[in-house]
JSON list of C-alpha atoms in Angstrom, two decimals:
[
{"chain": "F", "resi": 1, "resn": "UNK", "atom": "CA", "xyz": [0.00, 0.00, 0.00]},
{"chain": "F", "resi": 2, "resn": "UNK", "atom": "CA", "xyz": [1.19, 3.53, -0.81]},
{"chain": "F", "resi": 3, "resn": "UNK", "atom": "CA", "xyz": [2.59, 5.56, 1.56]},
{"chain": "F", "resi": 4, "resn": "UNK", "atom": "CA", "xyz": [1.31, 8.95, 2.21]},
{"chain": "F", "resi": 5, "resn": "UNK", "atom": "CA", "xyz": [3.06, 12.23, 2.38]},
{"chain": "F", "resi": 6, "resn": "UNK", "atom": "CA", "xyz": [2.37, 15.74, 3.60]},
{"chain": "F", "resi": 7, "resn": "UNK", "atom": "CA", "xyz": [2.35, 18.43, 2.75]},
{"chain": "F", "resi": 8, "resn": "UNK", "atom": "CA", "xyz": [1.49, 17.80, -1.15]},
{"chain": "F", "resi": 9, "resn": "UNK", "atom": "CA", "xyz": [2.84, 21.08, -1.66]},
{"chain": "F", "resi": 10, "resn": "UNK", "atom": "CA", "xyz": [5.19, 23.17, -0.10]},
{"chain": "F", "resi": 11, "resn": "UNK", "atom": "CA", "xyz": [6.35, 27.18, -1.24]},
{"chain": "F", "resi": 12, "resn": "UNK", "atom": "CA", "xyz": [9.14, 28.63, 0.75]},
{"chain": "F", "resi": 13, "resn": "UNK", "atom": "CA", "xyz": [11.47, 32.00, 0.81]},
{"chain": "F", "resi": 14, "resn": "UNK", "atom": "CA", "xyz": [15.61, 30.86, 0.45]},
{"chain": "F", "resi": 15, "resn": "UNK", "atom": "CA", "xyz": [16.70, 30.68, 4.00]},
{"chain": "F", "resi": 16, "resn": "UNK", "atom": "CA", "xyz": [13.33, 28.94, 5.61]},
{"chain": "F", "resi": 17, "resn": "UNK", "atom": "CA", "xyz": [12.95, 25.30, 7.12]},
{"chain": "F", "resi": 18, "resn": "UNK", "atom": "CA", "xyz": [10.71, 22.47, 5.76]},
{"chain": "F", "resi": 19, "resn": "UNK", "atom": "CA", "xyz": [9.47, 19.51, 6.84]},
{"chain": "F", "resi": 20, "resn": "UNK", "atom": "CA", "xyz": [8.25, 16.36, 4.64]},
{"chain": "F", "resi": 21, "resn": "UNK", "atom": "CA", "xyz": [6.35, 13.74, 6.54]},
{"chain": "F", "resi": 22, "resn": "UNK", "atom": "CA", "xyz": [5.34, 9.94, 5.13]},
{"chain": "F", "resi": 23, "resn": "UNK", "atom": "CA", "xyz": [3.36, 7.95, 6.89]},
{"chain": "F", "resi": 24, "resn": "UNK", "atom": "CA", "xyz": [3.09, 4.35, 6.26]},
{"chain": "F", "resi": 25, "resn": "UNK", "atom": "CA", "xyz": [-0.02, 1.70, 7.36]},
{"chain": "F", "resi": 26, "resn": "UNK", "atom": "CA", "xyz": [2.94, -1.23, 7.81]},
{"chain": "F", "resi": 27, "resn": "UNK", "atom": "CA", "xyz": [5.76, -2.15, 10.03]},
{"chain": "F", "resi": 28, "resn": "UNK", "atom": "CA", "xyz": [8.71, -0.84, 7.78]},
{"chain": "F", "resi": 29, "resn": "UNK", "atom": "CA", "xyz": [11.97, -2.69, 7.19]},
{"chain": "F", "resi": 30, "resn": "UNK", "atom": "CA", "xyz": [13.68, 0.93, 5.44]},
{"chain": "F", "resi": 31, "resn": "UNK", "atom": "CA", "xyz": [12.45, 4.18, 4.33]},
{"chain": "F", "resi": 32, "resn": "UNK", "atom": "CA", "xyz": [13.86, 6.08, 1.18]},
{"chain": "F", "resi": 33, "resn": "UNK", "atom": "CA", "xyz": [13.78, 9.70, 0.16]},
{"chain": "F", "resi": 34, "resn": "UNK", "atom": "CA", "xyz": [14.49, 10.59, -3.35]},
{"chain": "F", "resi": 35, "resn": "UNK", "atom": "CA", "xyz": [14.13, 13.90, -4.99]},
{"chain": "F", "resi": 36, "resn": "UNK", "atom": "CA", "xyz": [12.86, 14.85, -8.70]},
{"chain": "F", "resi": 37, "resn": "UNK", "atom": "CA", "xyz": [13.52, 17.94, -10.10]},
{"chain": "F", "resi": 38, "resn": "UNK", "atom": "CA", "xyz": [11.40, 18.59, -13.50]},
{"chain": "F", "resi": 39, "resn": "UNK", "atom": "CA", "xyz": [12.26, 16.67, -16.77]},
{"chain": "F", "resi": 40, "resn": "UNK", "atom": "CA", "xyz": [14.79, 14.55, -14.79]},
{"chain": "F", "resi": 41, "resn": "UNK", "atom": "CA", "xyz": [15.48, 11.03, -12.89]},
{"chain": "F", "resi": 42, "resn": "UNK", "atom": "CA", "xyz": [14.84, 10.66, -9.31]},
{"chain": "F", "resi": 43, "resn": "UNK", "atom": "CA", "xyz": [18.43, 11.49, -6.95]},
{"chain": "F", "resi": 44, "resn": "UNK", "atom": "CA", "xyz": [19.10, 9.45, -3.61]},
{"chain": "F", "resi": 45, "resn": "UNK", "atom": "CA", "xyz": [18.91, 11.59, -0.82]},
{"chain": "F", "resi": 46, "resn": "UNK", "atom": "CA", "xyz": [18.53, 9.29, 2.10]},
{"chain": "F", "resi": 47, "resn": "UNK", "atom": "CA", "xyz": [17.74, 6.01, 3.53]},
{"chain": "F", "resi": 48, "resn": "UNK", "atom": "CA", "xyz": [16.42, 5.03, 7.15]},
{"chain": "F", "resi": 49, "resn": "UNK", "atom": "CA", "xyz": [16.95, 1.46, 8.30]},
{"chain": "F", "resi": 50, "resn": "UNK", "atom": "CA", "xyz": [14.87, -0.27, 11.09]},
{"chain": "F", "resi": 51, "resn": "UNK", "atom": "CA", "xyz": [16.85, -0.21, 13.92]},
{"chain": "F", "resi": 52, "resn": "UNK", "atom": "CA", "xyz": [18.28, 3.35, 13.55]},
{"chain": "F", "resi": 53, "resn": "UNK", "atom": "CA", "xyz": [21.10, 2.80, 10.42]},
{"chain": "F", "resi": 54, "resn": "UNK", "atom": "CA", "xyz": [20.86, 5.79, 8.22]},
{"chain": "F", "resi": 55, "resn": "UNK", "atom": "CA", "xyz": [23.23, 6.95, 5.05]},
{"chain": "F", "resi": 56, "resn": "UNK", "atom": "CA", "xyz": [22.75, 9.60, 3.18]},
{"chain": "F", "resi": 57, "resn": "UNK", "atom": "CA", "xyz": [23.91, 13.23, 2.40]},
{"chain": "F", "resi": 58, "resn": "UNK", "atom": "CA", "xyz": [25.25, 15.13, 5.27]},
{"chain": "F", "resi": 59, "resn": "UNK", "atom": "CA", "xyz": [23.50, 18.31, 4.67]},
{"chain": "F", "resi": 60, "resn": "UNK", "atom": "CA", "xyz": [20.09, 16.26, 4.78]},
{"chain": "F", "resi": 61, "resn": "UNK", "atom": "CA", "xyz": [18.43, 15.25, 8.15]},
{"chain": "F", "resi": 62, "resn": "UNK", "atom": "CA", "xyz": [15.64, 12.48, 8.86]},
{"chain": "F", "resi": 63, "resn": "UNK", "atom": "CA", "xyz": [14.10, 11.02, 11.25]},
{"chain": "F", "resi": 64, "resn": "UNK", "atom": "CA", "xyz": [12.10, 7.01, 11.30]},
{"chain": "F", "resi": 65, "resn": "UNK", "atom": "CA", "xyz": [9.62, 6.60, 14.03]},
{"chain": "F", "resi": 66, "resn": "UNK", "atom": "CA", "xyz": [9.75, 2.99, 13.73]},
{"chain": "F", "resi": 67, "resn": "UNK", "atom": "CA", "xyz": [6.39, 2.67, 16.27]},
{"chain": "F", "resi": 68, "resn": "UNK", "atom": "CA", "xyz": [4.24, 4.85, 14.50]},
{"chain": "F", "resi": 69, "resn": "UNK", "atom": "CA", "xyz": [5.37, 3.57, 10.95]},
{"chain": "F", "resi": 70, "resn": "UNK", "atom": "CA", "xyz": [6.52, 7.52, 10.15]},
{"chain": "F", "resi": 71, "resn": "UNK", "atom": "CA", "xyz": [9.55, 9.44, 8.78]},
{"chain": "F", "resi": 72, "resn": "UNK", "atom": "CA", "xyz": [10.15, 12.80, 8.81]},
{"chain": "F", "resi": 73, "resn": "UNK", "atom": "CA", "xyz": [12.75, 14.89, 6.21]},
{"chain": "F", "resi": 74, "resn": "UNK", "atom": "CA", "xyz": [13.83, 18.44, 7.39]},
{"chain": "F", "resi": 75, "resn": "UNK", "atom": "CA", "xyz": [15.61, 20.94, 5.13]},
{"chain": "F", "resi": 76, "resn": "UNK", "atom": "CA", "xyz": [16.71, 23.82, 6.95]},
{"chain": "F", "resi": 77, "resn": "UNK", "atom": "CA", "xyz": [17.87, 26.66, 5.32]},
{"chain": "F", "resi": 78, "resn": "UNK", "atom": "CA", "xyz": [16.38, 25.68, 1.98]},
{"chain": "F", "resi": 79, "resn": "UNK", "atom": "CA", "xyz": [18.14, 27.20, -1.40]},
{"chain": "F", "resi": 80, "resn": "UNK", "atom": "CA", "xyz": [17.13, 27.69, -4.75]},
{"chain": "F", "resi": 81, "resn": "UNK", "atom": "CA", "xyz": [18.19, 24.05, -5.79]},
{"chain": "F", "resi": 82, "resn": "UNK", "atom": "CA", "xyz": [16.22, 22.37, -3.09]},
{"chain": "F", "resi": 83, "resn": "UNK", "atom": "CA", "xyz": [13.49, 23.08, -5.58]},
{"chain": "F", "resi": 84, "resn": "UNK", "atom": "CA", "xyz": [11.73, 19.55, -6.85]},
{"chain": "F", "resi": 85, "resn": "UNK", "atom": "CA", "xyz": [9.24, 17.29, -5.76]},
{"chain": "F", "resi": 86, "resn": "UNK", "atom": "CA", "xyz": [10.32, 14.89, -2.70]},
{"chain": "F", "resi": 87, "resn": "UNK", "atom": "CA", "xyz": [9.25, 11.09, -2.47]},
{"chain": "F", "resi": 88, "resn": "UNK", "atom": "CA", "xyz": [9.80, 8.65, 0.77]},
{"chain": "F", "resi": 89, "resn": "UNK", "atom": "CA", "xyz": [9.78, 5.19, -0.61]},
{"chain": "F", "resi": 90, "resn": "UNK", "atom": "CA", "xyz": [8.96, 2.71, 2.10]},
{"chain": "F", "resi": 91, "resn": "UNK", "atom": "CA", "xyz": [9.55, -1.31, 2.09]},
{"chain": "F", "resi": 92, "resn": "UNK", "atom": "CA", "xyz": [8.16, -3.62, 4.25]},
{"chain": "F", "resi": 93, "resn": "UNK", "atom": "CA", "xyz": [9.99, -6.89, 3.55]},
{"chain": "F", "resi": 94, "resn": "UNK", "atom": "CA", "xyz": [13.23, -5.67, 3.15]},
{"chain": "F", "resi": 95, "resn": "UNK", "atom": "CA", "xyz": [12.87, -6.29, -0.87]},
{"chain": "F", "resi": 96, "resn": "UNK", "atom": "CA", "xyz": [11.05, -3.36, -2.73]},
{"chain": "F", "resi": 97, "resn": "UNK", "atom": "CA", "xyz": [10.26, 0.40, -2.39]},
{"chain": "F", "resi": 98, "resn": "UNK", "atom": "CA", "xyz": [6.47, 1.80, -2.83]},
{"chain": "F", "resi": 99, "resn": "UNK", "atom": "CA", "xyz": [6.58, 5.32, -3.42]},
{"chain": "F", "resi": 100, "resn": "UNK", "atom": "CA", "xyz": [4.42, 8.13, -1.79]},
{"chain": "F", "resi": 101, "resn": "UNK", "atom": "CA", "xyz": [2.55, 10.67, -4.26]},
{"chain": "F", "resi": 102, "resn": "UNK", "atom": "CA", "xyz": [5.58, 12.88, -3.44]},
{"chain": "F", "resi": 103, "resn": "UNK", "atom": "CA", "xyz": [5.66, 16.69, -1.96]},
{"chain": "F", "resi": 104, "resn": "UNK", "atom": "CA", "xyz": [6.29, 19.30, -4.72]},
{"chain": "F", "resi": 105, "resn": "UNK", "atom": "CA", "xyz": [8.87, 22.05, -3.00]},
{"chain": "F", "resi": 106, "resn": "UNK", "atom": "CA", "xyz": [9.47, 25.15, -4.43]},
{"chain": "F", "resi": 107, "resn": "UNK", "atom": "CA", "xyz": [11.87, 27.62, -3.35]},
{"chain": "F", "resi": 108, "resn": "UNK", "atom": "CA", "xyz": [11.45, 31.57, -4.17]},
{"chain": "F", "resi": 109, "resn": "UNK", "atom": "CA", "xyz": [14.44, 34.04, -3.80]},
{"chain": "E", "resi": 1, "resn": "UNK", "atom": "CA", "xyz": [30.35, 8.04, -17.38]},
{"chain": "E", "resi": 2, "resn": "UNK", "atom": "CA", "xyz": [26.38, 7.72, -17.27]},
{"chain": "E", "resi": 3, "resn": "UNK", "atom": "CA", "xyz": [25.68, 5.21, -14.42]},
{"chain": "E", "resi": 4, "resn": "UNK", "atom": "CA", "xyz": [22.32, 3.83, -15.28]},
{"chain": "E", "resi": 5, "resn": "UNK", "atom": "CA", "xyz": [21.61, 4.87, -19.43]},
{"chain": "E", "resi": 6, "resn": "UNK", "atom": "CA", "xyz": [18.39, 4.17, -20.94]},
{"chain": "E", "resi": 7, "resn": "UNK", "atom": "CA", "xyz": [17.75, 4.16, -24.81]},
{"chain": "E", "resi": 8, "resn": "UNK", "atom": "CA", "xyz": [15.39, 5.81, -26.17]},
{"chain": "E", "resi": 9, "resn": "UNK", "atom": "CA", "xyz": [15.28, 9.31, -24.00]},
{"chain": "E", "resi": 10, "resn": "UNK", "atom": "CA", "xyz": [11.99, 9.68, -26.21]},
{"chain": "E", "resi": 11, "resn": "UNK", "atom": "CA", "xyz": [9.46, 7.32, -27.94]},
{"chain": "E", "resi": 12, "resn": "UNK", "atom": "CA", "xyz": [6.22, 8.64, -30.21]},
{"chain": "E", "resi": 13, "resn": "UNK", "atom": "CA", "xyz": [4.26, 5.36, -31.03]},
{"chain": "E", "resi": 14, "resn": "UNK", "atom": "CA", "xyz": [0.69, 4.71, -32.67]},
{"chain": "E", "resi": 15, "resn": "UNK", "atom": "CA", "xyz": [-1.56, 2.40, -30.70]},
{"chain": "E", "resi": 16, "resn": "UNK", "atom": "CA", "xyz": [-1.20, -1.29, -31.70]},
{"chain": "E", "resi": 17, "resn": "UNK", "atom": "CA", "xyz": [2.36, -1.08, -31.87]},
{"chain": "E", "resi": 18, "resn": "UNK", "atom": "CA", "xyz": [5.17, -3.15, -30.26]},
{"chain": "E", "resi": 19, "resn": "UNK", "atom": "CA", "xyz": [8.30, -1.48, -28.75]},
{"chain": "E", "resi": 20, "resn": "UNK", "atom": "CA", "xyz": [11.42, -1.76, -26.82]},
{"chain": "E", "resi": 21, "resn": "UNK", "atom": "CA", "xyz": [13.46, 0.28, -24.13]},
{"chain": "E", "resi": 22, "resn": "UNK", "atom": "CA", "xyz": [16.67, -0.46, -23.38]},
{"chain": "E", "resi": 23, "resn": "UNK", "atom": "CA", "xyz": [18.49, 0.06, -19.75]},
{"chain": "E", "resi": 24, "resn": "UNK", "atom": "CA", "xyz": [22.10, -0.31, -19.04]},
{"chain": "E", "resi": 25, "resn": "UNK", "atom": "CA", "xyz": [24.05, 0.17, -15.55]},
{"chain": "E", "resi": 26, "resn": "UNK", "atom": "CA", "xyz": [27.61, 0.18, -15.17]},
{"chain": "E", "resi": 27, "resn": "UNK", "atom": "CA", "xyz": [27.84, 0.18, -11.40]},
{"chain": "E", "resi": 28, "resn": "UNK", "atom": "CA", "xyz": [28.33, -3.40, -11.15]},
{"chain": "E", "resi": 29, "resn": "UNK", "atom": "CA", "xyz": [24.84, -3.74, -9.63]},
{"chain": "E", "resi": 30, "resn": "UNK", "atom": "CA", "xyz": [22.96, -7.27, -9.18]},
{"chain": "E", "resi": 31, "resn": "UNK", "atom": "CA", "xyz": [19.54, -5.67, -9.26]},
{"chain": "E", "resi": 32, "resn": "UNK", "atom": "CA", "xyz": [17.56, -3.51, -12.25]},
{"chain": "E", "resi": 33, "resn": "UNK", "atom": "CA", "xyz": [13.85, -2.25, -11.86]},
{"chain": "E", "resi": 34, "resn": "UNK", "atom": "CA", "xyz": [11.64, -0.50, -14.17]},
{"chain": "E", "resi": 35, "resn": "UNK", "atom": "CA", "xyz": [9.23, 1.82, -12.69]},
{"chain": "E", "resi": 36, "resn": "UNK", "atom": "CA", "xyz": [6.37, 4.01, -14.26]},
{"chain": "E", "resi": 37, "resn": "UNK", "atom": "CA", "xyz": [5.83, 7.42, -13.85]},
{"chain": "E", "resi": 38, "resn": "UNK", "atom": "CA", "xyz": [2.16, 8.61, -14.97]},
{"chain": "E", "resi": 39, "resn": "UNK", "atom": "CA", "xyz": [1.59, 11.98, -15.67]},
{"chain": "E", "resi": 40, "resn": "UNK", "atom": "CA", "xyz": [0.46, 13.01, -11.69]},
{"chain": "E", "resi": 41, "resn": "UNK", "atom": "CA", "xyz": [3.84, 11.69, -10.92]},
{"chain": "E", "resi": 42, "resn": "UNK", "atom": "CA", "xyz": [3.56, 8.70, -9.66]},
{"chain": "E", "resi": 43, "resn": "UNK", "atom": "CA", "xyz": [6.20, 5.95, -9.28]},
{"chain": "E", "resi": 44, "resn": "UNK", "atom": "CA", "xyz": [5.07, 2.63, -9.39]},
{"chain": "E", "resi": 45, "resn": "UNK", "atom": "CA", "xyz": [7.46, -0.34, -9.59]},
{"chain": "E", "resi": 46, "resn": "UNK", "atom": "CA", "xyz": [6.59, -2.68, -12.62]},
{"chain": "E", "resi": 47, "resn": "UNK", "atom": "CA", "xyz": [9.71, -5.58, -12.38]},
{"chain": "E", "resi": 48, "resn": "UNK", "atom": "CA", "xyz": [12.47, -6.11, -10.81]},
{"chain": "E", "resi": 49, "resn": "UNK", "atom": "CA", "xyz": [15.59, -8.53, -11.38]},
{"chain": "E", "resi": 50, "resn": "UNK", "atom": "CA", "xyz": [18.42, -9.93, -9.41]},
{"chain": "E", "resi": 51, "resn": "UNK", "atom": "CA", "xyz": [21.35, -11.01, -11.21]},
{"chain": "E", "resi": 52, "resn": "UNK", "atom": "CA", "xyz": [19.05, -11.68, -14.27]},
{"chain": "E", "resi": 53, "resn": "UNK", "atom": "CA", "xyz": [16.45, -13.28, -12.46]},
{"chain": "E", "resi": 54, "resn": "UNK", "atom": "CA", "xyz": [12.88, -11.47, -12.43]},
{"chain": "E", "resi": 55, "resn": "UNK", "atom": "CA", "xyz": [12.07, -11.68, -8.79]},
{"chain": "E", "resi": 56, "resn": "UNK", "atom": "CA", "xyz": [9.31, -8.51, -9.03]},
{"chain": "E", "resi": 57, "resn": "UNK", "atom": "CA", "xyz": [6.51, -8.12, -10.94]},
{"chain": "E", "resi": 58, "resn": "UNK", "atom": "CA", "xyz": [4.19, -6.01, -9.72]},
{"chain": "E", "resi": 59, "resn": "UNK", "atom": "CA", "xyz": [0.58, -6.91, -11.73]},
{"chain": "E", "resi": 60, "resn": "UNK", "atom": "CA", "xyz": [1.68, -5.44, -14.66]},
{"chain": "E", "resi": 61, "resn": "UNK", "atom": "CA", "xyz": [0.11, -6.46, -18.02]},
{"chain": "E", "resi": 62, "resn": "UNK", "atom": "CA", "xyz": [1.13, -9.34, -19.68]},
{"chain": "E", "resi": 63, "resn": "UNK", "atom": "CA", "xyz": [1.82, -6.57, -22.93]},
{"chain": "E", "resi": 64, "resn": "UNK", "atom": "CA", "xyz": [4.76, -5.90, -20.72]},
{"chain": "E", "resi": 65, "resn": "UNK", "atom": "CA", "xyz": [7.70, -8.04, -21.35]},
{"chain": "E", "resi": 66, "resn": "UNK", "atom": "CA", "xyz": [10.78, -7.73, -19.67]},
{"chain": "E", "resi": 67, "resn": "UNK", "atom": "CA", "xyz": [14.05, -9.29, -20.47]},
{"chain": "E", "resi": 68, "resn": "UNK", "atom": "CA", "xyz": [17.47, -9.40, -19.15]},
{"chain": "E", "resi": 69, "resn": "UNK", "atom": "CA", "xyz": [20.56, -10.42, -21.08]},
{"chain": "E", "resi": 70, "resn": "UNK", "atom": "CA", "xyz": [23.00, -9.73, -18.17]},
{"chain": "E", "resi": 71, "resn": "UNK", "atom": "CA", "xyz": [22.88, -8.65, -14.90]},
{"chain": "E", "resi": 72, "resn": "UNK", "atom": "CA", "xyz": [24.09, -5.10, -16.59]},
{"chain": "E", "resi": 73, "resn": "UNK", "atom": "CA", "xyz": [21.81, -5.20, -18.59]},
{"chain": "E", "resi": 74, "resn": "UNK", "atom": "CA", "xyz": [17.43, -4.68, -18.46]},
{"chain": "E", "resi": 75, "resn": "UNK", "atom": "CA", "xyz": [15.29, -4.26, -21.48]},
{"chain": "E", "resi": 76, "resn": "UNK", "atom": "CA", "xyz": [11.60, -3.30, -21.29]},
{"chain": "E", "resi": 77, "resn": "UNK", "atom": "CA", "xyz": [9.19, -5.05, -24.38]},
{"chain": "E", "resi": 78, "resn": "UNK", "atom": "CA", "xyz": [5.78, -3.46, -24.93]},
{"chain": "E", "resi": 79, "resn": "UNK", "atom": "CA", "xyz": [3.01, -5.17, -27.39]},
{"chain": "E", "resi": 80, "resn": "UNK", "atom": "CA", "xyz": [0.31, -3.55, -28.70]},
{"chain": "E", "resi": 81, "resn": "UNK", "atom": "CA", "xyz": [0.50, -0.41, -26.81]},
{"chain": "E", "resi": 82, "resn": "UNK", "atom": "CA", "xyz": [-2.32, 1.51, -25.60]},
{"chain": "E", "resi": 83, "resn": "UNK", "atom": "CA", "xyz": [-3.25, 5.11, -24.71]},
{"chain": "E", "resi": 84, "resn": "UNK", "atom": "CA", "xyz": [-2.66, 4.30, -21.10]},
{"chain": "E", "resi": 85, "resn": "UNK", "atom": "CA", "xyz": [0.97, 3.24, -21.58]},
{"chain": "E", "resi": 86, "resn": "UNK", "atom": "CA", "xyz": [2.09, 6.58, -22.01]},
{"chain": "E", "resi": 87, "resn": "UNK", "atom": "CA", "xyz": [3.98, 7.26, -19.36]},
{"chain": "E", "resi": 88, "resn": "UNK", "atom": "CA", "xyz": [7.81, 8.48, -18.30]},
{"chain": "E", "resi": 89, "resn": "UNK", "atom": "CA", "xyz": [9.67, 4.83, -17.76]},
{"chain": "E", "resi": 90, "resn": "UNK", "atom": "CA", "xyz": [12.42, 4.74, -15.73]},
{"chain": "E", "resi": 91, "resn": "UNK", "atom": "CA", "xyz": [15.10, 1.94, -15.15]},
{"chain": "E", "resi": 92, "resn": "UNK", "atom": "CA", "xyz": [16.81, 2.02, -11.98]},
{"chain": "E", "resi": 93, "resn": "UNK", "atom": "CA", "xyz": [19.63, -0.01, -10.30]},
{"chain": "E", "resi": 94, "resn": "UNK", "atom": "CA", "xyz": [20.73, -1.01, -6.61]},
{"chain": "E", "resi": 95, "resn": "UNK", "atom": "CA", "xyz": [23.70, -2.49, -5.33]},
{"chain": "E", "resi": 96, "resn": "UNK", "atom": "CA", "xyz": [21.58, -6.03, -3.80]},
{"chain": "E", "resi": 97, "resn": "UNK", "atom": "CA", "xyz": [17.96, -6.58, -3.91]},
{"chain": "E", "resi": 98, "resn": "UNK", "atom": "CA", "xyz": [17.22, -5.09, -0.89]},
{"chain": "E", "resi": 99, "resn": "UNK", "atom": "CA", "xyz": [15.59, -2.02, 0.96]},
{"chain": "E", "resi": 100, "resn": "UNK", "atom": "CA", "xyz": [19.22, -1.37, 2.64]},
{"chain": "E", "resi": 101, "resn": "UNK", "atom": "CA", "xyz": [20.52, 0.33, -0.45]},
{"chain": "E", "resi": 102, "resn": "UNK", "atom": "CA", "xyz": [19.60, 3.00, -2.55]},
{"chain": "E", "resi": 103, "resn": "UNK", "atom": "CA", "xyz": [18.65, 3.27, -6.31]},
{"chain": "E", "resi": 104, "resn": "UNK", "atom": "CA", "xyz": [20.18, 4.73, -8.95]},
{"chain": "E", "resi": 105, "resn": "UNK", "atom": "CA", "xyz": [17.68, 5.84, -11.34]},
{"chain": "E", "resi": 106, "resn": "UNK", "atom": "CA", "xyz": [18.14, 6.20, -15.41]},
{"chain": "E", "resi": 107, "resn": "UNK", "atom": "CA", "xyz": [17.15, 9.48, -16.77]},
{"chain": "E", "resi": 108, "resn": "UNK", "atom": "CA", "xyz": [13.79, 8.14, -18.21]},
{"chain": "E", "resi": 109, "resn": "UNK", "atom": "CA", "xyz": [12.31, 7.53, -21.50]},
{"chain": "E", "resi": 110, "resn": "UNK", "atom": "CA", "xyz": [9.28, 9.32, -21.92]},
{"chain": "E", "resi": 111, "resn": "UNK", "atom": "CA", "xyz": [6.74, 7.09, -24.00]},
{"chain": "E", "resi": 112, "resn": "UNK", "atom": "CA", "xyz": [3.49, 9.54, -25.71]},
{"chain": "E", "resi": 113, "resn": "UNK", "atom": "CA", "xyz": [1.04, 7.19, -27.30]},
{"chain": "E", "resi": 114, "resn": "UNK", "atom": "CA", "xyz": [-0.72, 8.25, -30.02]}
]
């Protein structure tokens, strides 16, 4: 089942914070969160294993609330090319990703 | 060096006919997907393979026929295509088949039905 994020839309000034939440109805083995920017492929940004593992960029922060089936992505001090639409892909068996409807972010100067 | 290539970046097909996209990833990988992107932008997994062994497939029409040569190597066969096949398909690649590693994801091949 698809997870589901929020906000679906998000407009901020460079220089503000944002946070991405996806919310899953299973017990999650990892959550992923990719990034799309328009016309082009979906980039790794991070992944959050069960049990607290995470890799990832080190200017991007997450959090996995492994209880209530939840992640969290912050972006603090957003910039232009933050711009793009954010997905959390969550797997449940430890085997394949299901991807939320994503959270278009757009940053204005 | 392009990590994960796909071939064709664009495809403008009549209804009825068959075609093919092709994926390639030099990362050394064991495991290709193909996902589809509709046009609100959602990615849904359609196959995935492990060391050329199809160990996804996500109730996908049987139109859809996926083939791998090598484990570098994922191709994407689609008979009589339909309206509803038009879609951005992407081909992606991960290190093992599992949720502990992240994807690498082609650069697409958008597919407009006609």
């Amino acid at each position: 089942q698809q997870p589901v994020q929020s906000p679906q839309a998000v407009i901020l000034r460079e220089g503000e914070d944002a946070v991405i939440n996806c919310s899953s109805s299973k017990a999650l083995y990892s959550v992923h969160w990719y990034r799309q920017k328009h016309g082009e492929a979906p980039v790794f940004l991070m992944i959050l294993l069960k049990g607290g593992e995470q890799k990832g960029h080190e200017k991007i922060s997450a959090s996995f609330n492994e209880k209530k089936q939840q992640s969290s992505l912050y972006l603090t001090a957003s910039q232009l090319s933050y711009s793009g639409t954010y997905f959390c892909g969550t797997d449940n068996a430890g085997n394949m990703l299901t991807f939320g409807g994503g959270t278009r972010l757009m940053v204005k100067p | 060096d392009t990590a994960v290539s796909q071939t064709p970046k664009y495809l403008v097909t009549q209804m009825g006919n068959d075609k093919s996209i092709k994926c390639e990833q030099n990362l050394g990988h064991d495991t290709m997907y193909w996902y589809k992107q509709d046009s609100k932008k959602f990615l849904k997994i359609m196959f995935s393979y492990n060391n050329k062994e199809l160990i996804i497939n996500e109730t996908v029409p049987n139109r859809f026929s996926p083939k791998s040569p090598d484990k570098a190597h994922l191709n994407l066969h689609i008979n009589s295509l339909e309206l509803g096949d038009s879609a951005v398909y992407f081909c992606a690649s991960s290190q093992v088949a599992s949720g502990a590693y992240e994807q690498y994801f082609g650069p697409g091949t958008r597919l407009t039905v006609t």
